Amino acid sequence: MKIICIGRNYTKHIEELENEKPTDPVVFMKPDTAILLKKQPFFIPDFSGDVHHEVEVLVKINKVGKYIDRKFAHKYYDQIGLGIDFTARDMQSKLKEKGLPWEKAKAFDGSAVVGKWLPKEKINDVNNIEFRLLKNDEIVQEGNTSHMLWKIDELIEYVSKYFTLKIGDIIFTGTPAGVGKVIANDRLKGFIDNEELFSITIK
Ligand code: MG
């Protein structure tokens, strides 16, 4: 399986990192080895002194597809989740400055938290999902998928032009504002509405 990630999909997050608003979705990948194993803590890697949390709504693909029209995109996923795209921001900034790929800063082992999945039927409207991240029991990120620049079905249309989507692939749909540094002993909890979908400790 592969993990396809979208960057700069919420205006306020683009502003907080002083990035330019893209004309097309920003896309990058993480390998399957990036997935943080269940019930394991997240270990801050020694190559970074500034790892940030980015909470994101996840979509799990359940059907093979290529050149998927946005009208039919809803047929290609039946589970929605929540996760974290951990980012070594110091390293990413250096790579961005030089125009180099981001993988070392974004795709390292443990950098993809994948929480519990919810059946799509349980969600009234995928374009109106309320989600949030708590750090040490305080809300640090809050989002709603209605604020996405590219909605889930448009993202599926866009990424499937380049990559065949396969069963089990996961799309990270971008983070809202409020990204920030994690330190040892922090505890991160992610919620969609009032349902806790992950809880992890930083080491
Ligand atoms: Mg992200």
mmCIF file with all atom_site columns, C-alpha atoms in Angstrom, residues 84-185:
data_model
loop_
_atom_site.group_PDB
_atom_site.id
_atom_site.type_symbol
_atom_site.label_atom_id
_atom_site.label_alt_id
_atom_site.label_comp_id
_atom_site.label_asym_id
_atom_site.label_entity_id
_atom_site.label_seq_id
_atom_site.pdbx_PDB_ins_code
_atom_site.Cartn_x
_atom_site.Cartn_y
_atom_site.Cartn_z
_atom_site.occupancy
_atom_site.B_iso_or_equiv
_atom_site.pdbx_formal_charge
_atom_site.auth_seq_id
_atom_site.auth_comp_id
_atom_site.auth_asym_id
_atom_site.auth_atom_id
_atom_site.pdbx_PDB_model_num
ATOM 1   C CA . ILE A 1 84  ? -0.929  12.737 12.075  1.00 0.00 ? 84  ILE A CA 1
ATOM 2   C CA . ASP A 1 85  ? 1.549   13.697 9.400   1.00 0.00 ? 85  ASP A CA 1
ATOM 3   C CA . PHE A 1 86  ? 4.598   14.177 11.638  1.00 0.00 ? 86  PHE A CA 1
ATOM 4   C CA . THR A 1 87  ? 6.995   16.613 10.031  1.00 0.00 ? 87  THR A CA 1
ATOM 5   C CA . ALA A 1 88  ? 10.616  17.440 10.843  1.00 0.00 ? 88  ALA A CA 1
ATOM 6   C CA . ARG A 1 89  ? 9.994   21.127 10.206  1.00 0.00 ? 89  ARG A CA 1
ATOM 7   C CA . ASP A 1 90  ? 13.633  22.224 10.543  1.00 0.00 ? 90  ASP A CA 1
ATOM 8   C CA . MET A 1 91  ? 14.730  19.702 7.938   1.00 0.00 ? 91  MET A CA 1
ATOM 9   C CA . GLN A 1 92  ? 11.742  20.401 5.686   1.00 0.00 ? 92  GLN A CA 1
ATOM 10  C CA . SER A 1 93  ? 12.524  24.136 5.674   1.00 0.00 ? 93  SER A CA 1
ATOM 11  C CA . LYS A 1 94  ? 16.108  23.461 4.569   1.00 0.00 ? 94  LYS A CA 1
ATOM 12  C CA . LEU A 1 95  ? 14.979  21.085 1.829   1.00 0.00 ? 95  LEU A CA 1
ATOM 13  C CA . LYS A 1 96  ? 12.291  23.518 0.641   1.00 0.00 ? 96  LYS A CA 1
ATOM 14  C CA . GLU A 1 97  ? 14.819  26.352 0.469   1.00 0.00 ? 97  GLU A CA 1
ATOM 15  C CA . LYS A 1 98  ? 17.000  24.269 -1.832  1.00 0.00 ? 98  LYS A CA 1
ATOM 16  C CA . GLY A 1 99  ? 14.064  22.995 -3.878  1.00 0.00 ? 99  GLY A CA 1
ATOM 17  C CA . LEU A 1 100 ? 14.806  19.413 -2.824  1.00 0.00 ? 100 LEU A CA 1
ATOM 18  C CA . PRO A 1 101 ? 12.249  16.637 -2.146  1.00 0.00 ? 101 PRO A CA 1
ATOM 19  C CA . TRP A 1 102 ? 10.747  16.481 1.348   1.00 0.00 ? 102 TRP A CA 1
ATOM 20  C CA . GLU A 1 103 ? 10.869  12.744 2.037   1.00 0.00 ? 103 GLU A CA 1
ATOM 21  C CA . LYS A 1 104 ? 13.533  12.837 4.737   1.00 0.00 ? 104 LYS A CA 1
ATOM 22  C CA . ALA A 1 105 ? 11.431  15.370 6.663   1.00 0.00 ? 105 ALA A CA 1
ATOM 23  C CA . LYS A 1 106 ? 8.031   13.779 6.044   1.00 0.00 ? 106 LYS A CA 1
ATOM 24  C CA . ALA A 1 107 ? 8.323   10.079 5.297   1.00 0.00 ? 107 ALA A CA 1
ATOM 25  C CA . PHE A 1 108 ? 10.616  8.739  8.015   1.00 0.00 ? 108 PHE A CA 1
ATOM 26  C CA . ASP A 1 109 ? 9.669   5.704  10.153  1.00 0.00 ? 109 ASP A CA 1
ATOM 27  C CA . GLY A 1 110 ? 6.758   6.464  12.463  1.00 0.00 ? 110 GLY A CA 1
ATOM 28  C CA . SER A 1 111 ? 5.863   9.729  10.729  1.00 0.00 ? 111 SER A CA 1
ATOM 29  C CA . ALA A 1 112 ? 2.346   8.546  9.793   1.00 0.00 ? 112 ALA A CA 1
ATOM 30  C CA . VAL A 1 113 ? -0.120  8.023  12.625  1.00 0.00 ? 113 VAL A CA 1
ATOM 31  C CA . VAL A 1 114 ? -3.193  6.168  11.400  1.00 0.00 ? 114 VAL A CA 1
ATOM 32  C CA . GLY A 1 115 ? -6.035  6.080  13.896  1.00 0.00 ? 115 GLY A CA 1
ATOM 33  C CA . LYS A 1 116 ? -9.174  3.993  14.114  1.00 0.00 ? 116 LYS A CA 1
ATOM 34  C CA . TRP A 1 117 ? -11.355 3.921  10.990  1.00 0.00 ? 117 TRP A CA 1
ATOM 35  C CA . LEU A 1 118 ? -15.004 4.958  10.836  1.00 0.00 ? 118 LEU A CA 1
ATOM 36  C CA . PRO A 1 119 ? -17.385 3.566  8.239   1.00 0.00 ? 119 PRO A CA 1
ATOM 37  C CA . LYS A 1 120 ? -18.380 6.329  5.825   1.00 0.00 ? 120 LYS A CA 1
ATOM 38  C CA . GLU A 1 121 ? -22.074 5.656  6.567   1.00 0.00 ? 121 GLU A CA 1
ATOM 39  C CA . LYS A 1 122 ? -21.462 6.919  10.101  1.00 0.00 ? 122 LYS A CA 1
ATOM 40  C CA . ILE A 1 123 ? -20.449 10.309 8.702   1.00 0.00 ? 123 ILE A CA 1
ATOM 41  C CA . ASN A 1 124 ? -23.315 12.549 7.602   1.00 0.00 ? 124 ASN A CA 1
ATOM 42  C CA . ASP A 1 125 ? -21.307 14.588 5.135   1.00 0.00 ? 125 ASP A CA 1
ATOM 43  C CA . VAL A 1 126 ? -17.632 14.012 4.310   1.00 0.00 ? 126 VAL A CA 1
ATOM 44  C CA . ASN A 1 127 ? -17.392 17.700 3.406   1.00 0.00 ? 127 ASN A CA 1
ATOM 45  C CA . ASN A 1 128 ? -18.424 18.738 6.903   1.00 0.00 ? 128 ASN A CA 1
ATOM 46  C CA . ILE A 1 129 ? -16.305 16.670 9.291   1.00 0.00 ? 129 ILE A CA 1
ATOM 47  C CA . GLU A 1 130 ? -15.334 18.354 12.555  1.00 0.00 ? 130 GLU A CA 1
ATOM 48  C CA . PHE A 1 131 ? -11.984 17.169 13.871  1.00 0.00 ? 131 PHE A CA 1
ATOM 49  C CA . ARG A 1 132 ? -9.458  18.233 16.463  1.00 0.00 ? 132 ARG A CA 1
ATOM 50  C CA . LEU A 1 133 ? -6.153  17.412 18.088  1.00 0.00 ? 133 LEU A CA 1
ATOM 51  C CA . LEU A 1 134 ? -5.517  17.693 21.799  1.00 0.00 ? 134 LEU A CA 1
ATOM 52  C CA . LYS A 1 135 ? -2.016  18.005 23.198  1.00 0.00 ? 135 LYS A CA 1
ATOM 53  C CA . ASN A 1 136 ? -1.866  17.256 26.907  1.00 0.00 ? 136 ASN A CA 1
ATOM 54  C CA . ASP A 1 137 ? -5.660  17.709 27.029  1.00 0.00 ? 137 ASP A CA 1
ATOM 55  C CA . GLU A 1 138 ? -5.654  21.154 25.401  1.00 0.00 ? 138 GLU A CA 1
ATOM 56  C CA . ILE A 1 139 ? -7.010  21.732 21.918  1.00 0.00 ? 139 ILE A CA 1
ATOM 57  C CA . VAL A 1 140 ? -4.135  22.687 19.594  1.00 0.00 ? 140 VAL A CA 1
ATOM 58  C CA . GLN A 1 141 ? -5.703  22.073 16.170  1.00 0.00 ? 141 GLN A CA 1
ATOM 59  C CA . GLU A 1 142 ? -9.321  22.253 15.094  1.00 0.00 ? 142 GLU A CA 1
ATOM 60  C CA . GLY A 1 143 ? -10.604 21.805 11.594  1.00 0.00 ? 143 GLY A CA 1
ATOM 61  C CA . ASN A 1 144 ? -13.570 21.134 9.410   1.00 0.00 ? 144 ASN A CA 1
ATOM 62  C CA . THR A 1 145 ? -13.304 19.500 6.006   1.00 0.00 ? 145 THR A CA 1
ATOM 63  C CA . SER A 1 146 ? -15.658 22.190 4.650   1.00 0.00 ? 146 SER A CA 1
ATOM 64  C CA . HIS A 1 147 ? -12.598 24.496 4.755   1.00 0.00 ? 147 HIS A CA 1
ATOM 65  C CA . MET A 1 148 ? -10.515 22.360 2.406   1.00 0.00 ? 148 MET A CA 1
ATOM 66  C CA . LEU A 1 149 ? -9.368  24.089 -0.776  1.00 0.00 ? 149 LEU A CA 1
ATOM 67  C CA . TRP A 1 150 ? -9.773  20.729 -2.558  1.00 0.00 ? 150 TRP A CA 1
ATOM 68  C CA . LYS A 1 151 ? -12.479 18.456 -1.212  1.00 0.00 ? 151 LYS A CA 1
ATOM 69  C CA . ILE A 1 152 ? -11.986 14.706 -0.773  1.00 0.00 ? 152 ILE A CA 1
ATOM 70  C CA . ASP A 1 153 ? -13.606 13.747 -4.098  1.00 0.00 ? 153 ASP A CA 1
ATOM 71  C CA . GLU A 1 154 ? -11.589 16.368 -5.983  1.00 0.00 ? 154 GLU A CA 1
ATOM 72  C CA . LEU A 1 155 ? -8.387  15.070 -4.367  1.00 0.00 ? 155 LEU A CA 1
ATOM 73  C CA . ILE A 1 156 ? -9.191  11.535 -5.516  1.00 0.00 ? 156 ILE A CA 1
ATOM 74  C CA . GLU A 1 157 ? -9.778  12.799 -9.047  1.00 0.00 ? 157 GLU A CA 1
ATOM 75  C CA . TYR A 1 158 ? -6.514  14.743 -8.967  1.00 0.00 ? 158 TYR A CA 1
ATOM 76  C CA . VAL A 1 159 ? -4.165  12.145 -7.474  1.00 0.00 ? 159 VAL A CA 1
ATOM 77  C CA . SER A 1 160 ? -5.601  9.289  -9.571  1.00 0.00 ? 160 SER A CA 1
ATOM 78  C CA . LYS A 1 161 ? -4.425  11.076 -12.714 1.00 0.00 ? 161 LYS A CA 1
ATOM 79  C CA . TYR A 1 162 ? -0.873  10.362 -11.605 1.00 0.00 ? 162 TYR A CA 1
ATOM 80  C CA . PHE A 1 163 ? -1.080  7.258  -9.411  1.00 0.00 ? 163 PHE A CA 1
ATOM 81  C CA . THR A 1 164 ? -3.289  4.207  -9.730  1.00 0.00 ? 164 THR A CA 1
ATOM 82  C CA . LEU A 1 165 ? -5.180  3.940  -6.473  1.00 0.00 ? 165 LEU A CA 1
ATOM 83  C CA . LYS A 1 166 ? -5.208  0.476  -4.967  1.00 0.00 ? 166 LYS A CA 1
ATOM 84  C CA . ILE A 1 167 ? -7.193  -1.178 -2.185  1.00 0.00 ? 167 ILE A CA 1
ATOM 85  C CA . GLY A 1 168 ? -5.762  -0.145 1.182   1.00 0.00 ? 168 GLY A CA 1
ATOM 86  C CA . ASP A 1 169 ? -4.061  3.029  -0.007  1.00 0.00 ? 169 ASP A CA 1
ATOM 87  C CA . ILE A 1 170 ? -4.480  5.954  2.372   1.00 0.00 ? 170 ILE A CA 1
ATOM 88  C CA . ILE A 1 171 ? -4.850  9.627  1.507   1.00 0.00 ? 171 ILE A CA 1
ATOM 89  C CA . PHE A 1 172 ? -3.795  12.233 4.090   1.00 0.00 ? 172 PHE A CA 1
ATOM 90  C CA . THR A 1 173 ? -5.924  15.236 3.149   1.00 0.00 ? 173 THR A CA 1
ATOM 91  C CA . GLY A 1 174 ? -3.923  18.115 4.635   1.00 0.00 ? 174 GLY A CA 1
ATOM 92  C CA . THR A 1 175 ? -3.751  19.884 7.965   1.00 0.00 ? 175 THR A CA 1
ATOM 93  C CA . PRO A 1 176 ? -5.594  22.925 9.295   1.00 0.00 ? 176 PRO A CA 1
ATOM 94  C CA . ALA A 1 177 ? -3.849  25.716 11.238  1.00 0.00 ? 177 ALA A CA 1
ATOM 95  C CA . GLY A 1 178 ? -2.281  25.177 14.652  1.00 0.00 ? 178 GLY A CA 1
ATOM 96  C CA . VAL A 1 179 ? 0.647   22.900 13.795  1.00 0.00 ? 179 VAL A CA 1
ATOM 97  C CA . GLY A 1 180 ? 3.324   22.906 16.469  1.00 0.00 ? 180 GLY A CA 1
ATOM 98  C CA . LYS A 1 181 ? 6.289   21.236 18.054  1.00 0.00 ? 181 LYS A CA 1
ATOM 99  C CA . VAL A 1 182 ? 6.080   18.054 20.107  1.00 0.00 ? 182 VAL A CA 1
ATOM 100 C CA . ILE A 1 183 ? 8.408   17.195 22.974  1.00 0.00 ? 183 ILE A CA 1
ATOM 101 C CA . ALA A 1 184 ? 9.009   14.084 25.061  1.00 0.00 ? 184 ALA A CA 1
ATOM 102 C CA . ASN A 1 185 ? 6.083   13.110 27.311  1.00 0.00 ? 185 ASN A CA 1
#
